[in-house]
CSV table of C-alpha atoms in Angstrom, one decimal:
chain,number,residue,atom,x,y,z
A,10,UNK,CA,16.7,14.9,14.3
A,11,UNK,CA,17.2,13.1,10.8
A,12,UNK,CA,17.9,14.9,7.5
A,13,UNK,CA,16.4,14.1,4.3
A,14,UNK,CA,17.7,15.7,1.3
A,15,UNK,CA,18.3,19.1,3.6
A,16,UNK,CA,14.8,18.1,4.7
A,17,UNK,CA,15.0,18.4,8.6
A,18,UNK,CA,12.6,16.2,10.6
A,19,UNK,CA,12.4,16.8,14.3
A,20,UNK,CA,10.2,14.8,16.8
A,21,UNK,CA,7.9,17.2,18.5
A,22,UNK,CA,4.8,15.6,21.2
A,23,UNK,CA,4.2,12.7,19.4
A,24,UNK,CA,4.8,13.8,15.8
A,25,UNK,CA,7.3,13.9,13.1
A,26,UNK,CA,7.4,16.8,11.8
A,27,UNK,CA,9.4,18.4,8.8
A,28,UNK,CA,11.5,21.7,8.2
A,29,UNK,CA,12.3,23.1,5.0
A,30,UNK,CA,9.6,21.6,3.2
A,31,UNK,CA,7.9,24.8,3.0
A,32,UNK,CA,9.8,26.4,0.6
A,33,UNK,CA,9.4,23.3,-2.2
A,34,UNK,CA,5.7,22.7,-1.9
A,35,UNK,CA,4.6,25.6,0.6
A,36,UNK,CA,4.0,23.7,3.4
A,37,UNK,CA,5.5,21.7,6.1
A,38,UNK,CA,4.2,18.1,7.0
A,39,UNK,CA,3.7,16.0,10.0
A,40,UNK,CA,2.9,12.5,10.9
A,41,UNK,CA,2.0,11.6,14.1
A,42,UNK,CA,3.4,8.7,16.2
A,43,UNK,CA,2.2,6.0,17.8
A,44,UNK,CA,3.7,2.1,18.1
A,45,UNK,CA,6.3,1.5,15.2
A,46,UNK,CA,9.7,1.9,14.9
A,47,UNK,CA,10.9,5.9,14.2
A,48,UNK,CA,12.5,4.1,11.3
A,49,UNK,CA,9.6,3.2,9.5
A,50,UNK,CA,8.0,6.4,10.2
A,51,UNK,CA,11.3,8.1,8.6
A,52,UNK,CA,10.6,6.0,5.7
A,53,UNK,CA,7.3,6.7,4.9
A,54,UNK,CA,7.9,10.2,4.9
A,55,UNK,CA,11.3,9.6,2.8
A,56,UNK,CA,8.8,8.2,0.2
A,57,UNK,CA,6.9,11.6,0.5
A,58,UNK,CA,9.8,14.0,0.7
A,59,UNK,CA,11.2,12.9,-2.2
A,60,UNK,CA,7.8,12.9,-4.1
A,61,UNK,CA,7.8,16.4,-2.9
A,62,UNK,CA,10.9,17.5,-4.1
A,63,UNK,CA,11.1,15.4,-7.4
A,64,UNK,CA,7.9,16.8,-8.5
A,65,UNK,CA,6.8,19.6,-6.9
A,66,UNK,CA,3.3,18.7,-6.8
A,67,UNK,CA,0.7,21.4,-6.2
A,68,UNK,CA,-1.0,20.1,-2.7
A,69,UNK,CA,-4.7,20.6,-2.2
A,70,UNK,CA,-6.8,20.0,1.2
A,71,UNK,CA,-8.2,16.1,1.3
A,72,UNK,CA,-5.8,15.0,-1.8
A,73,UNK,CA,-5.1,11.4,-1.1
A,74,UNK,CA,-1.5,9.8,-2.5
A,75,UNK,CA,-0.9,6.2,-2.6
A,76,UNK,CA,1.9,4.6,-0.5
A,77,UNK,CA,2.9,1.6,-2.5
A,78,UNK,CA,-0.3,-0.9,-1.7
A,79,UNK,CA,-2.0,1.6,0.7
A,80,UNK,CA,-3.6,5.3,0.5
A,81,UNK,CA,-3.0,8.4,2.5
A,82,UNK,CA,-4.7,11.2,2.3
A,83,UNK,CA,-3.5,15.0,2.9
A,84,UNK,CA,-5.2,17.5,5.6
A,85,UNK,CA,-4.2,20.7,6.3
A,86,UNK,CA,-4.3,21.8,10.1
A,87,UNK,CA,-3.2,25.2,11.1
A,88,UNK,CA,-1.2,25.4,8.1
A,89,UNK,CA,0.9,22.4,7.9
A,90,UNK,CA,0.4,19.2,6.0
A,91,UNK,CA,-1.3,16.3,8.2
A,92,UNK,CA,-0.9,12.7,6.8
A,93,UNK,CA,-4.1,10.6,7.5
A,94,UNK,CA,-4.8,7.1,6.1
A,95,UNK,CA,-7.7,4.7,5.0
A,96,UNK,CA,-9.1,2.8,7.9
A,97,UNK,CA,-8.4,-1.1,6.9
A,98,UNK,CA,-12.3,-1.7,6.5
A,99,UNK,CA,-12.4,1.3,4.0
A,100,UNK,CA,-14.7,3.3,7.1
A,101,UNK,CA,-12.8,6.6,6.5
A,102,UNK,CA,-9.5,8.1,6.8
A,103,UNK,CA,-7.9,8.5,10.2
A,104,UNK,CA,-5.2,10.3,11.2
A,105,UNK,CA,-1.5,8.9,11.3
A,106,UNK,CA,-0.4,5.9,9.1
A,107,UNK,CA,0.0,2.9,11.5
A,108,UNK,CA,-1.9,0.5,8.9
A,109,UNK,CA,-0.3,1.7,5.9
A,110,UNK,CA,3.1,0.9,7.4
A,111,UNK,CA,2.1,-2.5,8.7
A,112,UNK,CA,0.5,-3.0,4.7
A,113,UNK,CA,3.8,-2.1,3.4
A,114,UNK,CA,6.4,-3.9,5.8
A,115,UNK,CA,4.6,-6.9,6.0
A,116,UNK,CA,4.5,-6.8,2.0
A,117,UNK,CA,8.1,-6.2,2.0
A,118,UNK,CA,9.2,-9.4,4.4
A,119,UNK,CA,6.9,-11.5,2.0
A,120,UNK,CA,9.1,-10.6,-1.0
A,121,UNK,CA,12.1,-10.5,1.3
A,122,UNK,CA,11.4,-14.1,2.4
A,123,UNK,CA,10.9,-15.2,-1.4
A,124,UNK,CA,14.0,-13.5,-2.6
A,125,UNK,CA,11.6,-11.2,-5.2
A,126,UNK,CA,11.6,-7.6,-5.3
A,127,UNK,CA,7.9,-6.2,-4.5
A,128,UNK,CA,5.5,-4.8,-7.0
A,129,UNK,CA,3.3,-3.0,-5.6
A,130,UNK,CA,-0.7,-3.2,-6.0
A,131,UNK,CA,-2.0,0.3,-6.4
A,132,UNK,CA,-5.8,1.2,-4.9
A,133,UNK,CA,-6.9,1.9,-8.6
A,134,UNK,CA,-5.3,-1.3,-10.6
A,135,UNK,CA,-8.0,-3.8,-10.7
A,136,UNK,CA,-8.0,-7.8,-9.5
A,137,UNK,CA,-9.8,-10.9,-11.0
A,138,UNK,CA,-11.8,-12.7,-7.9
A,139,UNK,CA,-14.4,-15.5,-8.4
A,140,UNK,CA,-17.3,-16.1,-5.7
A,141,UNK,CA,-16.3,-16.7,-2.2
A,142,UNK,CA,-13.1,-14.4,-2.5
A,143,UNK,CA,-14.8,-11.9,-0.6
A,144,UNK,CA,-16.7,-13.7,1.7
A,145,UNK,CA,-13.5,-15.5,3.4
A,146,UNK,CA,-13.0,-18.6,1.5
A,147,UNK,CA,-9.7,-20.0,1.2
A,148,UNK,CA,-8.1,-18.7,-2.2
A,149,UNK,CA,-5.6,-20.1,-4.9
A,150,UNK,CA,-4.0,-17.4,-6.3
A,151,UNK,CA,-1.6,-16.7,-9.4
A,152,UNK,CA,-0.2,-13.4,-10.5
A,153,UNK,CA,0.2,-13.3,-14.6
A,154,UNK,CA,1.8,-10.1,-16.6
A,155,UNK,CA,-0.8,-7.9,-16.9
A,156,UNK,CA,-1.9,-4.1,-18.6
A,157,UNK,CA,-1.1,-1.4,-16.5
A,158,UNK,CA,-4.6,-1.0,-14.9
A,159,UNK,CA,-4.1,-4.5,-13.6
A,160,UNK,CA,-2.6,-5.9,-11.0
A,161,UNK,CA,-2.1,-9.0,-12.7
A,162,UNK,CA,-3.9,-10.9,-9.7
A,163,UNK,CA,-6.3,-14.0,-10.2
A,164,UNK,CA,-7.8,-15.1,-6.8
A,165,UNK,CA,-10.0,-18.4,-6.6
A,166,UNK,CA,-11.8,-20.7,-4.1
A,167,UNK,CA,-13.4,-24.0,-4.5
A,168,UNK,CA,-16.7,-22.6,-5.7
A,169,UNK,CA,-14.9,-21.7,-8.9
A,170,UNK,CA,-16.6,-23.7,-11.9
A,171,UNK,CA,-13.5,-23.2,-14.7
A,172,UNK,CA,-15.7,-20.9,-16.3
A,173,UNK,CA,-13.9,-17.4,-16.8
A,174,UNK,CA,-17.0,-16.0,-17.5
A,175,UNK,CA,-18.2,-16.0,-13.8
A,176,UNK,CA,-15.6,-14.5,-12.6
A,177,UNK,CA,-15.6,-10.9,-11.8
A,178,UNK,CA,-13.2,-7.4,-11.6
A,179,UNK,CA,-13.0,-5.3,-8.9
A,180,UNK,CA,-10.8,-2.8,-7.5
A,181,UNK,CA,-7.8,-3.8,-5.4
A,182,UNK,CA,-9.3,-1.6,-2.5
A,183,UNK,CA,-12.1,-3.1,-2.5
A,184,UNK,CA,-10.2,-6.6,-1.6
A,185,UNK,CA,-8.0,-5.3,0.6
A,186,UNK,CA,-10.9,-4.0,2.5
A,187,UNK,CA,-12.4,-7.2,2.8
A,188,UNK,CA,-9.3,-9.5,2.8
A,189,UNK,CA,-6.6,-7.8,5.3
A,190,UNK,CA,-5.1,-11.7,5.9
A,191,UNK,CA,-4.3,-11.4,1.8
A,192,UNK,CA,-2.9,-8.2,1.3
A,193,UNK,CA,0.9,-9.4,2.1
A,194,UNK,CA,1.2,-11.7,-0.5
A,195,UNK,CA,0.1,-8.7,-3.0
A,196,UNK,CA,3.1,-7.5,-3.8
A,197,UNK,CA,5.0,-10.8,-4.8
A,198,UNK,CA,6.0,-10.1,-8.6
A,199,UNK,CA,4.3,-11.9,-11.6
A,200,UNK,CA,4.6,-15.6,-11.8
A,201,UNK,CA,4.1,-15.9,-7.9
A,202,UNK,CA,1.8,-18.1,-7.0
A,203,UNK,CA,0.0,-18.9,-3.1
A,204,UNK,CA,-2.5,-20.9,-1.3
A,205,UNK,CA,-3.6,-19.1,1.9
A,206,UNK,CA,-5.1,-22.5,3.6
A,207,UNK,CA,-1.4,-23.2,4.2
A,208,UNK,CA,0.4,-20.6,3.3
A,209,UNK,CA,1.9,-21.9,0.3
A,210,UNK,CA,3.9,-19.5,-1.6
A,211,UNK,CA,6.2,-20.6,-5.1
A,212,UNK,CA,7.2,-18.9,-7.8
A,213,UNK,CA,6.0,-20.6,-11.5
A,214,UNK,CA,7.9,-19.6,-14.3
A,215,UNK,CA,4.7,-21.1,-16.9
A,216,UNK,CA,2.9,-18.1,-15.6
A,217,UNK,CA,5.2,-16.2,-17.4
A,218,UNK,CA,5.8,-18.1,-20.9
C-alpha cells in the first residue's frame, strides 16, 4: 500500500486502485497494470492525485487530461474512474497507460542525460515540419522560444528548400503519431538542438539570443 497525500492506493488483481479520492472529486480511480515498474505507475497517478486535490476538477465520462507529452482519457466503469490512453498510432484509446509512461520516462532520461530540465510538448501546442518529416526522413531539429500554443519545435529533412514558406503547422499529436522514434527528444528545453540520423543532441545558446 502507498499513501499519497492521505490518498491510499492499494494493488488489487492487476490494478492500482485509490481510497479516499472519493470524497475530493466523487470518485475513486484505478489504473491497471501490466510490465512497468509499480513506481512509475505510482507516479503517474501522483501526477493525477494531486491534479485532483489541487483543483478539484468536475470529472465527466470520456474527458481526456494530458500527461506531460501524452493524453489519457477518463472512463467510468461501475463507478470508479478508469484511466485509458491514446494508442501510439492515434487508433483509439485503450485501457491502462503503458505508452504514456514509456513517452514520459524516456523523455525524462533524454533531459536527464543532457543535464536540462524537460518541457513538456502538450497534444494541442503546435510544431513547424517541412516535407518528409512525416514520411520518415531523417530530421534536423531546433527548438526556439516560442508563444504558448507552440512548442517551439522546427523539424527538417533534406528536402527542405530554405524557403519558410513551404513549411507547414501541425499539431504535436499528429507527429507523435507518425514519429514515435522522435518523441524523446520533445521535451529537451529551448535552444536544444538534434539530428536523429546519429543521434546528435547539443544545446545552442544562438537559438536563444
Amino acid at each position: 500500500m502507498r499513501i499519497i497525500r492521505t490518498i491510499r492506493i492499494t494493488n488489487q488483481n492487476n490494478y492500482l486502485i485509490t481510497t479516499g479520492l472519493k470524497r475530493f472529486i466523487g470518485f475513486e480511480l484505478r489504473l491497471m497494470t501490466c510490465e512497468k515498474d509499480e513506481n512509475q505507475y505510482i507516479q503517474l497517478l501522483t501526477y493525477l492525485i494531486n491534479y485532483f486535490l489541487d483543483y478539484k476538477p468536475i470529472i465527466n465520462d470520456n474527458q481526456t487530461i494530458a500527461y506531460h507529452s501524452w493524453i489519457l482519457k477518463f472512463i467510468f466503469i461501475n463507478k470508479t474512474i478508469n484511466l485509458f490512453e491514446a494508442q501510439s498510432n492515434g487508433d483509439g484509446f485503450i485501457e491502462g497507460a503503458e505508452y504514456g509512461i514509456t513517452v514520459v520516462s524516456e523523455q525524462i532520461k533524454e533531459c536527464q542525460d543532457q543535464n536540462s530540465i524537460p518541457i513538456f510538448p502538450l497534444f494541442n501546442q503546435m510544431i513547424v515540419i517541412s516535407e518528409g518529416v512525416l514520411e520518415g526522413d531523417f530530421v534536423d531539429a531546433v527548438r526556439y522560444p516560442s508563444p504558448q500554443h507552440m512548442t517551439g519545435w522546427w523539424l527538417t529533412t533534406n528536402l527542405y528548400n530554405n524557403d519558410i514558406k513551404t513549411l507547414k503547422t501541425i499539431h504535436y499529436h499528429h507527429l507523435a503519431f507518425k514519429r514515435p522514434d522522435l518523441i524523446k527528444y520533445l521535451a529537451l528545453p529551448f535552444g536544444f538542438r538534434f539530428l536523429s540520423e546519429n543521434k546528435m543532441i547539443w544545446f545552442d545558446e544562438g537559438v536563444l539570443s
